[in-house]
Every structure is written in structure tokens, then in C-alpha cells.
Amino acid sequence: MRTMLKYLLAAFYAYAGYRHIVDPAPFMMITPGWVPAPGKVIMWTGLAEIAGAIALIQPVSHRLRQCGGIGLALYALCVWPANINHMLIDMAQAGGGWGLSYHIPRLIVQPIIIWLALWVGDVIDWPFKFRRKARKATPGDELRS
């Protein structure tokens, strides 16, 4: 299950990153006004999504997969203001835009995506199992086993 979701999440982020680079206009429209150089930020976020997706699925380094998961989780956290801004802009339209039935689930799914990136990146195991810290060996341990 974890492997399947890892590849699915990586494909989602790789495609989203590609869209950020080849068609930044929709992302420009929802970027909050306080973001400096939004065109460059959108391009770099697209590259970050692609790099995170590649790191997440590469088979060689466990540490690199973890970094990819952490990076994608942080990315999802950082774009939350753009999602909120998108909802506010959209709901202010005469017809109400896509409506709350689109925006509310999207905002609710964001923490799930953050958790998923950490879980498939093998950073966390919660809620399925808890990692135990390795206990330091003490004198006499060999006698107890």
C-alpha cells in the first residue's frame, strides 16, 4: 500500500511541477500578493515538486527518500496560503466560483497530503505503527538474552 501511494503521490507532484513550469498563469492568479517575484517562485516551486517526486521514488538512498518526503510535506504546508487565497478570490466572484463544496475539501485534504508525504517517504509510521528508539546497550545485556 505504501509503495503504491508513494508512486501515486510522486506522479501527482511531478505532474503538478510540470504544470507550474509550462503554464504558470493559473498559479499566478491564486498566489497571494505578498509573495515576492511570483513568476520565479512558481517556477522554482515547480522544480521543487519535480525534485521531491524524484527523491521520493528513487531506490538507492533511504535518506534521500526521507528528504523527498519532508520536502514535499513542507511544500504542501507552504502552499496552503495560496489555497486559502484561491478560495477567497473564487468565492468573491459573482457566481461564487467553484463553491465551498470544492474549496473546503481541498483545504481539509492538505494536512492529509502533508501526512502522506511523510508516511510514504518513510519519515513517520503513525498511525500504523510506532517507531521505538534504539536502547543503548548496558553492561549485562548479553547475560539477559
GROMACS .gro file of C-alpha atoms in nm, residues 8 13 18 42-43 55 67 69 78 98 110 112 130 137 142:
model
   15
    8LEU     CA    1   0.088   0.791  -0.693
   13TYR     CA    2   0.372   1.612  -0.765
   18TYR     CA    3   0.540   2.027  -1.478
   42ILE     CA    4   0.607   2.946  -0.919
   43MET     CA    5   0.884   2.821  -1.149
   55ALA     CA    6   1.371   1.185  -0.449
   67CYS     CA    7   1.431   1.417   0.241
   69GLY     CA    8   0.901   1.322   0.180
   78CYS     CA    9   0.381   2.638   0.235
   98TRP     CA   10  -1.622   2.667  -0.768
  110GLN     CA   11  -0.399   1.949   0.270
  112ILE     CA   12  -0.363   1.454   0.471
  130PHE     CA   13   0.523   0.347   1.624
  137ALA     CA   14   2.335  -0.137   2.548
  142GLU     CA   15   2.437  -1.019   2.697
   0.00000   0.00000   0.00000
